[in-house]
Short mmCIF file of C-alpha atoms and ligand atoms in Angstrom, two decimals:
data_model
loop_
_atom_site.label_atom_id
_atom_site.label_comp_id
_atom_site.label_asym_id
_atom_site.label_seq_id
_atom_site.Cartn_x
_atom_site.Cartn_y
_atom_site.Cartn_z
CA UNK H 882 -33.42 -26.82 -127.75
CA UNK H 883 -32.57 -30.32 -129.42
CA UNK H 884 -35.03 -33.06 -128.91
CA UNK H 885 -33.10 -36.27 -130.02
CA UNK H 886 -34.20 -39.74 -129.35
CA UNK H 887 -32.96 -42.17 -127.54
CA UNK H 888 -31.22 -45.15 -128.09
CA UNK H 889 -33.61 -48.66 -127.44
CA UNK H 890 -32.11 -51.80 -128.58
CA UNK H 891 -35.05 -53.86 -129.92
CA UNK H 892 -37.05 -50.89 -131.35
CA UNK H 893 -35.74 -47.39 -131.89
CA UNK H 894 -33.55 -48.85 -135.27
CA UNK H 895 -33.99 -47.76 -138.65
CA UNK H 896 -36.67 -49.11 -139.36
CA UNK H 897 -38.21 -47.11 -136.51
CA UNK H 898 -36.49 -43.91 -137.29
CA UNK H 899 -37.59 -44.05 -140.47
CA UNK H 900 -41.35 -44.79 -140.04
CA UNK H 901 -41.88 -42.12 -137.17
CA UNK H 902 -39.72 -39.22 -139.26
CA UNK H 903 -41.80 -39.86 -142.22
CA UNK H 904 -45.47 -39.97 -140.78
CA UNK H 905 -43.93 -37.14 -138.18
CA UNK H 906 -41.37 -34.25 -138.50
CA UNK H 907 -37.77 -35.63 -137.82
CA UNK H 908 -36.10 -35.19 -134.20
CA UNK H 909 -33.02 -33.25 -134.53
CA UNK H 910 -31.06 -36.19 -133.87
CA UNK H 911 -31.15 -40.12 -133.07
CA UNK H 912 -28.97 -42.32 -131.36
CA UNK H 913 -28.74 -45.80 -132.67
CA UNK H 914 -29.61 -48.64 -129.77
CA UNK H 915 -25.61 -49.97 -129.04
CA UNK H 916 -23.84 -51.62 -131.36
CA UNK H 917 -20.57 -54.32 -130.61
CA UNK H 918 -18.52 -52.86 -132.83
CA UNK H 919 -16.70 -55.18 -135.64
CA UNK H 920 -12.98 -56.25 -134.72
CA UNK H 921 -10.28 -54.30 -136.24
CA UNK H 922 -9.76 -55.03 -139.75
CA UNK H 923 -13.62 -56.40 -140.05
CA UNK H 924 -16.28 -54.22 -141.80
CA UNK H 925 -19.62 -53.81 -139.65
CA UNK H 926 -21.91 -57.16 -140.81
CA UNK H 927 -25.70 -58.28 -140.69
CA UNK H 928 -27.32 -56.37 -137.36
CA UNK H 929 -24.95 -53.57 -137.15
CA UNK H 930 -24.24 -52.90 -141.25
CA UNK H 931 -27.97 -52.45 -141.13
CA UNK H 932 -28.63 -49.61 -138.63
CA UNK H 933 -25.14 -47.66 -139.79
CA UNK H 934 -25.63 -48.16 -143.23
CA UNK H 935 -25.70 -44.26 -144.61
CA UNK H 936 -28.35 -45.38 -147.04
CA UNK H 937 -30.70 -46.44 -143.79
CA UNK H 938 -29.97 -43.00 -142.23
CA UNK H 939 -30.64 -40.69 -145.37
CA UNK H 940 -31.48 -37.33 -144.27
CA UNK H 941 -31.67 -37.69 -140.56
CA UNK H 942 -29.00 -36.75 -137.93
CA UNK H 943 -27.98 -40.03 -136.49
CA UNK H 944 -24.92 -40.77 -134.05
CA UNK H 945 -23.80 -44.17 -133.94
CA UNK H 946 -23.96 -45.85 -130.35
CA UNK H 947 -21.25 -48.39 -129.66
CA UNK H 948 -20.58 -50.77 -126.50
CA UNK H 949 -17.44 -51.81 -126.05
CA UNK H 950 -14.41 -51.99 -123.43
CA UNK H 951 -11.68 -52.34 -126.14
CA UNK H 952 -10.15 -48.89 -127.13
CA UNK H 953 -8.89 -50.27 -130.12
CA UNK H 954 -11.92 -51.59 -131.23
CA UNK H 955 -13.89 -48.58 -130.33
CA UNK H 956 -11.41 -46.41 -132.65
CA UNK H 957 -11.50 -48.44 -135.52
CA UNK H 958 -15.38 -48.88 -135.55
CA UNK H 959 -14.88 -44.42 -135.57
CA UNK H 960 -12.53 -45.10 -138.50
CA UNK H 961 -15.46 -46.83 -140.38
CA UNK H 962 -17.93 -44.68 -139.23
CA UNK H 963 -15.99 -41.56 -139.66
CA UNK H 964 -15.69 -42.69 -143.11
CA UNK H 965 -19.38 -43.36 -143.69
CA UNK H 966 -19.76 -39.66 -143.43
CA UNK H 967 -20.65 -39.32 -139.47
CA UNK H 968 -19.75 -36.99 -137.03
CA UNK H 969 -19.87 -38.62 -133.43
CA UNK H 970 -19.74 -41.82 -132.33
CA UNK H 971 -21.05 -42.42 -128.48
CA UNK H 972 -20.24 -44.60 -126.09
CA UNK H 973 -22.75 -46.60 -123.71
CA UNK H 974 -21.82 -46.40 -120.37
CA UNK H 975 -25.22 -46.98 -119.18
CA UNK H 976 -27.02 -50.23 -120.32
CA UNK H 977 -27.86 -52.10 -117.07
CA UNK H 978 -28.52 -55.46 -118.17
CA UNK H 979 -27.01 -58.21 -116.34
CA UNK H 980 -25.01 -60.11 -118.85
CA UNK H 981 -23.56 -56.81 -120.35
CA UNK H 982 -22.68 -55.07 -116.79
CA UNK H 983 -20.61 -58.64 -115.82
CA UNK H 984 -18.37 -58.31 -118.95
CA UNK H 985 -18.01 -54.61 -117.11
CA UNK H 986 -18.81 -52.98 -120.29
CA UNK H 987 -22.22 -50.51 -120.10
CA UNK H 988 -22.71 -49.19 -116.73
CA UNK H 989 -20.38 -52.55 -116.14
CA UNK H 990 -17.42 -49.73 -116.61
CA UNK H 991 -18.02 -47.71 -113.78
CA UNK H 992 -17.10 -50.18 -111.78
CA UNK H 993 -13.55 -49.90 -112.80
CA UNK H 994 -12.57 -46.10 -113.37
CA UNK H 995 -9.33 -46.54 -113.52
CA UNK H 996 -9.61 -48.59 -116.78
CA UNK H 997 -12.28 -46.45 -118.03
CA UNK H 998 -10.48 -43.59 -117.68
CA UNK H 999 -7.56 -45.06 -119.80
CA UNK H 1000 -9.85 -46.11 -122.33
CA UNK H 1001 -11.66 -42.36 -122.61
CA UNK H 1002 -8.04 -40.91 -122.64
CA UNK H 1003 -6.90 -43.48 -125.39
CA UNK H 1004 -10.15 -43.33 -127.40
CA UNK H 1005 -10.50 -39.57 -127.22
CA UNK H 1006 -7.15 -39.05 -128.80
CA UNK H 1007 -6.95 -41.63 -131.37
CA UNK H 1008 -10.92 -41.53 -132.79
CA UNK H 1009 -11.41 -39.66 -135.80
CA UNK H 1010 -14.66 -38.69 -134.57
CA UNK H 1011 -15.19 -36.34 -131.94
CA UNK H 1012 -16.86 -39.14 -128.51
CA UNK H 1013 -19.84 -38.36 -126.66
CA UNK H 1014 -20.54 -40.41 -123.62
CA UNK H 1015 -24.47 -41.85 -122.48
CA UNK H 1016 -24.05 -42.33 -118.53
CA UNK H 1017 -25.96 -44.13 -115.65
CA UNK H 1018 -25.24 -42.22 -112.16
CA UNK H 1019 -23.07 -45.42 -111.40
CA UNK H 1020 -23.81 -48.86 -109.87
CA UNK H 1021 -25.14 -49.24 -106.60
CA UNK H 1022 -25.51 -46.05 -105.49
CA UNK H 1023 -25.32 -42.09 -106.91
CA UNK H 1024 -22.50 -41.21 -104.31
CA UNK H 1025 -20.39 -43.07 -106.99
CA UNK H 1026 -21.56 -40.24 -109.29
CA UNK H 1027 -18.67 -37.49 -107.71
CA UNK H 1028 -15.66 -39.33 -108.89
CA UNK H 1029 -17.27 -40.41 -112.12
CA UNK H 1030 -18.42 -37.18 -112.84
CA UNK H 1031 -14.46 -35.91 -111.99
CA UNK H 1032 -13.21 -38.44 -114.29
CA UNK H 1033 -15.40 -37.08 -117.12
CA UNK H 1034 -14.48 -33.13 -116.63
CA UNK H 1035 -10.82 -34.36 -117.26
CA UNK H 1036 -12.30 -35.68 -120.77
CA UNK H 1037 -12.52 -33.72 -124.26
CA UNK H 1038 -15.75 -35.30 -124.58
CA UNK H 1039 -17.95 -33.89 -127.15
CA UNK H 1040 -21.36 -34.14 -124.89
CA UNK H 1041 -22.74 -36.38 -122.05
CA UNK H 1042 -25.96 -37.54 -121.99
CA UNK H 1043 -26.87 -38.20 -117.89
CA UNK H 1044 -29.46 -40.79 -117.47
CA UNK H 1045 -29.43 -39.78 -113.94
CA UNK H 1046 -30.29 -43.45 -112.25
CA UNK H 1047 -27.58 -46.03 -111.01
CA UNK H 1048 -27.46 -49.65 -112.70
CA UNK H 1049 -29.63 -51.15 -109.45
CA UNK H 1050 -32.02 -48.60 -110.44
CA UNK H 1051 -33.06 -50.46 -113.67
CA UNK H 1052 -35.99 -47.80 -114.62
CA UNK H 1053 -37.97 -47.99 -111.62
CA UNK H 1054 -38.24 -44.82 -109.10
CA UNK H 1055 -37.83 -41.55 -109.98
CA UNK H 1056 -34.51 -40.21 -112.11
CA UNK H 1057 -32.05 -38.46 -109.08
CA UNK H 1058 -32.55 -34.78 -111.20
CA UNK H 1059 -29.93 -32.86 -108.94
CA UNK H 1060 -27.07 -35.24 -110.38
CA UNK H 1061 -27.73 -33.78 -113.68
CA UNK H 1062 -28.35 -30.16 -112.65
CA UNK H 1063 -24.62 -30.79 -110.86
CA UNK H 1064 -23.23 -32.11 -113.83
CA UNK H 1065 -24.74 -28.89 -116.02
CA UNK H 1066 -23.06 -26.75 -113.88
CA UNK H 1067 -19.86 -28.73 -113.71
CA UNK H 1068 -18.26 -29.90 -117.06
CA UNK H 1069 -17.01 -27.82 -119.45
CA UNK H 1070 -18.63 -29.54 -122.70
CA UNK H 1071 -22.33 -29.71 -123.49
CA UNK H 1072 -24.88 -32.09 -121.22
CA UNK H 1073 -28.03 -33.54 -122.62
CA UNK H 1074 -30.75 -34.77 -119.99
CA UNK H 1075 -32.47 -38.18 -120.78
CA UNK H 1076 -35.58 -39.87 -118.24
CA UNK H 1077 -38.66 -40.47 -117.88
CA UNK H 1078 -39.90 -36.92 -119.63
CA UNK H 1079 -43.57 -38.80 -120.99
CA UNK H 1080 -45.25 -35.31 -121.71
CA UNK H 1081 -45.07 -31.58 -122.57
CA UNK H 1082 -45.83 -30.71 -118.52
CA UNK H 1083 -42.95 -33.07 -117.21
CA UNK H 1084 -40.56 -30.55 -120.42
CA UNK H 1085 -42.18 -28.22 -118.82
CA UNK H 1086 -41.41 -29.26 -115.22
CA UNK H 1087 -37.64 -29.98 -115.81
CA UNK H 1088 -36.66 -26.75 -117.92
CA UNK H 1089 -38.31 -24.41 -114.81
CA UNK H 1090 -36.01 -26.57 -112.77
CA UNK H 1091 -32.96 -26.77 -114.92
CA UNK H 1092 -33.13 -23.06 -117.31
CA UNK H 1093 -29.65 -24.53 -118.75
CA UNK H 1094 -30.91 -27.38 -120.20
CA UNK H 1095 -30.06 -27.22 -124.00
CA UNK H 1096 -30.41 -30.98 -125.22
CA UNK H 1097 -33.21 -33.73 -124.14
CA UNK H 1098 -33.14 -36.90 -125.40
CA UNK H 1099 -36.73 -39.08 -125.35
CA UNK H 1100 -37.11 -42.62 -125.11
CA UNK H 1101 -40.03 -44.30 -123.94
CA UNK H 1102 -42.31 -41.04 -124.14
CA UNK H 1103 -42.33 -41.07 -128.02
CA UNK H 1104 -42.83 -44.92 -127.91
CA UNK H 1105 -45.91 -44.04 -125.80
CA UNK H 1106 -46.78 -41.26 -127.59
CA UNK H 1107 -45.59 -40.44 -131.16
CA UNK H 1108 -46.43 -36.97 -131.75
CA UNK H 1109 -44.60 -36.21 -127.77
CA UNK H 1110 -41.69 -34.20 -129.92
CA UNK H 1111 -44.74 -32.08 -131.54
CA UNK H 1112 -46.51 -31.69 -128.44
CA UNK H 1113 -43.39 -30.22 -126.53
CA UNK H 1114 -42.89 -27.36 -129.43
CA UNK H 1115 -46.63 -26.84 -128.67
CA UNK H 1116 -48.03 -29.07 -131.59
CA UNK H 1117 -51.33 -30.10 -131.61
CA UNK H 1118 -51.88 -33.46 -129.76
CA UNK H 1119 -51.94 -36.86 -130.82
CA UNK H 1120 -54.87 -38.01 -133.29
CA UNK H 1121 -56.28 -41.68 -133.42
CA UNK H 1122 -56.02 -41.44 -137.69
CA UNK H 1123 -52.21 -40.32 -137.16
CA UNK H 1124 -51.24 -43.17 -134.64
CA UNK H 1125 -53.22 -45.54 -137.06
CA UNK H 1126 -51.33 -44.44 -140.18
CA UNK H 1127 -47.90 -44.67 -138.09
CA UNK H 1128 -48.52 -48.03 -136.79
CA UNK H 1129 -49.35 -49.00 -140.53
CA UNK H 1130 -46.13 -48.03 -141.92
CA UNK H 1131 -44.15 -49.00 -138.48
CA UNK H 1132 -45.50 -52.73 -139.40
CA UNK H 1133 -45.17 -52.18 -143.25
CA UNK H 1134 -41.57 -51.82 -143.34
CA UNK H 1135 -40.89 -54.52 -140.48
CA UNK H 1136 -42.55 -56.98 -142.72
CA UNK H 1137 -40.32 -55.56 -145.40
CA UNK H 1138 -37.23 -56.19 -143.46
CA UNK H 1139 -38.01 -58.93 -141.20
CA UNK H 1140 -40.99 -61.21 -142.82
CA UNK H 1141 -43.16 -63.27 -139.92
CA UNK H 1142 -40.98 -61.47 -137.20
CA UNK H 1143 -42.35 -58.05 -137.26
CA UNK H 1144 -45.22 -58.92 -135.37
CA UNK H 1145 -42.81 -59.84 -132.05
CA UNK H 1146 -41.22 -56.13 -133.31
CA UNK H 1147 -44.92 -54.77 -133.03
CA UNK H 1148 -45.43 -56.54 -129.77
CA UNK H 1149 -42.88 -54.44 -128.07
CA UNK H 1150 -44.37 -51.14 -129.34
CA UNK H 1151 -47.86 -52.16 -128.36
CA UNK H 1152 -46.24 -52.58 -124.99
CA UNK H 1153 -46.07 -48.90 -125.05
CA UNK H 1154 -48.26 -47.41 -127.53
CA UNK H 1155 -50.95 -49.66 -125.33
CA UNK H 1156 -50.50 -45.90 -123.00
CA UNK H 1157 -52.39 -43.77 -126.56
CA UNK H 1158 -55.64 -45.66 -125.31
CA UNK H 1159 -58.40 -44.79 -122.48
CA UNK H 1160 -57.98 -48.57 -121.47
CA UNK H 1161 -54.26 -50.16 -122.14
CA UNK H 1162 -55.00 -53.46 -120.34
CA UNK H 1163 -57.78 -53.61 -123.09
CA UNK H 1164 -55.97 -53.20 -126.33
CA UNK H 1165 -52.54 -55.53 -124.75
CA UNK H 1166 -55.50 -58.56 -123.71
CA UNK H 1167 -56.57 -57.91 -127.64
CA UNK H 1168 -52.39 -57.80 -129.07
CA UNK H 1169 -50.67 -59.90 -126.57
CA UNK H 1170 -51.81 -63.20 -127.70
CA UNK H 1171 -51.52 -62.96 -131.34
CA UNK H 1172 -48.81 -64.89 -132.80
CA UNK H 1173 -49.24 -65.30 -136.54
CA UNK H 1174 -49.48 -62.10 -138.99
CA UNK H 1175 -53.04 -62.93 -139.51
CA UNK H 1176 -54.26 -62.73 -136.03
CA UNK H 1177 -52.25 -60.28 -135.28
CA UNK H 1178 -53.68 -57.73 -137.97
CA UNK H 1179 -57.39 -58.61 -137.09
CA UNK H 1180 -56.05 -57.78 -133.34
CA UNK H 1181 -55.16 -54.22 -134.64
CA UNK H 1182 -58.10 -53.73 -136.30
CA UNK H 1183 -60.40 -54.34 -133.61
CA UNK H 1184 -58.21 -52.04 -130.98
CA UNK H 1185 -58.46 -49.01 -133.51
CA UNK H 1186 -62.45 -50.41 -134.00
CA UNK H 1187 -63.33 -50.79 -130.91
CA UNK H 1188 -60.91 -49.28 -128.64
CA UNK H 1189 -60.53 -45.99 -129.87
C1 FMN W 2335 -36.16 -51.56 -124.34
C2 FMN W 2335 -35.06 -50.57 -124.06
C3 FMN W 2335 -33.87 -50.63 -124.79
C4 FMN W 2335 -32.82 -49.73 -124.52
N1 FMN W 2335 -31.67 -49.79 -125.27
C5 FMN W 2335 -30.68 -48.88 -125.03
C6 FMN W 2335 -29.50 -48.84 -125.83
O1 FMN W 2335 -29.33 -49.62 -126.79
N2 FMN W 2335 -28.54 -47.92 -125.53
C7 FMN W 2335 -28.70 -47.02 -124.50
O2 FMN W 2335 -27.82 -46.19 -124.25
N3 FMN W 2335 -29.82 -47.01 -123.75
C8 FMN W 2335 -30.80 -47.89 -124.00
N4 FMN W 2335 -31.95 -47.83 -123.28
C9 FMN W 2335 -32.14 -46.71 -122.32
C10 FMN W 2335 -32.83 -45.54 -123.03
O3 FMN W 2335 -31.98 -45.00 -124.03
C11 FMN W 2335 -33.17 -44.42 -122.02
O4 FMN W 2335 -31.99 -44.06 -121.36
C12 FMN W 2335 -34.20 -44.89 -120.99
O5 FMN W 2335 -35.32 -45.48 -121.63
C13 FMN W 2335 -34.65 -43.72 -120.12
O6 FMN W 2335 -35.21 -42.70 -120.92
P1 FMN W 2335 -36.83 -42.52 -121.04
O7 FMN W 2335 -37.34 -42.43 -119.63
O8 FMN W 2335 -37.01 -41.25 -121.82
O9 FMN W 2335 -37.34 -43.74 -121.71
C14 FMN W 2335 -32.99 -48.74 -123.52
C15 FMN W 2335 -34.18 -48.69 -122.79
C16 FMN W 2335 -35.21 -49.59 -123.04
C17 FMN W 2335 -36.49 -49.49 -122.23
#
């Protein structure tokens, strides 16, 4: 089974990959949050050097994420990356966010098969790196699914990854499971199942459902829950001491790499790490309101104190 995790623009970068594989055992693979790639001819700058920089991804197994509708630009950010020394490049087709979906790139694409299944064809030819896809169910509504899911078996694509929700969806409600048992038994490359799996019953709950199930990719869960990838192989649970010494060097190397700003970084992971405690709405009163580094680390200190 390969536990990977999942892509999460905002926190699941390097310096997060980094921090959790060292105070934890590496996931078999990560997925970098999406990248725009660089236009052809450009090298990858600033943001986007950063997180595919080889030297930032030393020793783990990490597949570049890129969102894009240009074919051309897709292939030549492969080119780069192909160069770098990776071995798959994936493409987004799920991000929901307004302003993405109305430049019809991320989910935005399945509005428009027709050009997406040009691009696939194009891309999947020309890339020197074999293309795995990340996929929403579609739009509005998962009927879209059956000619998306058509369009896909016609692909050499080198996995899919089925977030199985529609754009609409955002994260709410339950993920539509059947779509991606369908799509297991459907396309003739290897599927990976990503959504809402939080602990080592809901693993549990979807293999007993879905036997075929080789690849799972975790988001939130390990952003709730740091030792989750332990816990599914039937690790011991989470300790206080470990989430402590995590959330140390989490904040640590943030500072290193953005100064003042790590504490809005460490904001965003209390928003979910908040779930480790008996009382979340305690510890995010305690974190929410600090602003400067100061405050902030005298907030931390009195959740681990106090909280527990
Ligand atoms: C804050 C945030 C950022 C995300 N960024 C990305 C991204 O960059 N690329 C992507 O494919 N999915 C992104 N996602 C979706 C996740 O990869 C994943 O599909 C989603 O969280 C559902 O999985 P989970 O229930 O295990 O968290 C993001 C989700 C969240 C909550």
């Amino acid at each position: 089974m390969i536990l990977s995790l999942a892509p999460m623009e905002g926190i699941t970068g390097h310096v997060f990959r980094w921090a959790h594989a060292d105070c934890f055992s590496a996931l078999d693979r990560y997925y970098t949050p999406f990248l725009a790639p660089p236009r052809v001819g450009k090298p990858f700058t600033n943001k986007g050097l950063r997180e595919v920089d080889p030297a930032s991804n030393e020793g783990l197994n990490v597949v570049p994420q890129l969102l894009t509708r240009s074919a051309d630009e897709f292939v030549w950010a492969a080119r780069l990356l192909a160069d770098m020394g990776y071995a798959e490049v994936n493409l987004n087709l799920g991000c929901p966010s307004g302003t993405v979906v109305s430049k019809g790139k991320g989910s935005g694409f399945l509005r428009d098969l027709d050009g997406l299944e040009a691009f696939l064809a194009d891309v999947c030819e020309r890339s020197p790196l074999p293309v795995s896809v990340k996929t929403r169910l579609g739009l509005e509504s998962p009927d879209e699914y059956e000619r998306i899911l058509e369009l896909y078996c016609r692909m050499p694509l080198a996995e899919l990854i089925v977030h199985p929700r529609v754009q609409r969806d955002g994260y709410d409600g339950k993920p539509r499971r059947e779509f991606y048992g369908e799509t297991l038994e459907r396309v003739p490359f290897p599927v990976a199942y990503n959504g809402d799996v939080f602990s080592s019953e809901d693993m549990g709950e979807l293999l007993a459902a879905y036997p075929g199930t080789r690849h799972v990719m975790l988001g939130r869960g390990v952003l709730m829950n740091p030792t989750l990838p332990r816990e599914i192989a039937g690790g011991a649970p989470l300790a206080m001491e470990e989430l402590s010494r995590f959330h140390d060097d989490l904040y640590a190397a943030y500072v290193a790499e953005m100064g003042g700003n790590a504490v809005f970084r460490m904001k965003e992971w209390w928003s979910y790490a908040k779930h480790s405690f008996a009382d979340p709405a305690a510890v995010w009163r305690l974190i929410r309101k600090a602003k400067k580094a100061g405050d902030y680390e005298a907030a931390v200190v009195r959740v681990f104190r106090e909280l527990a």
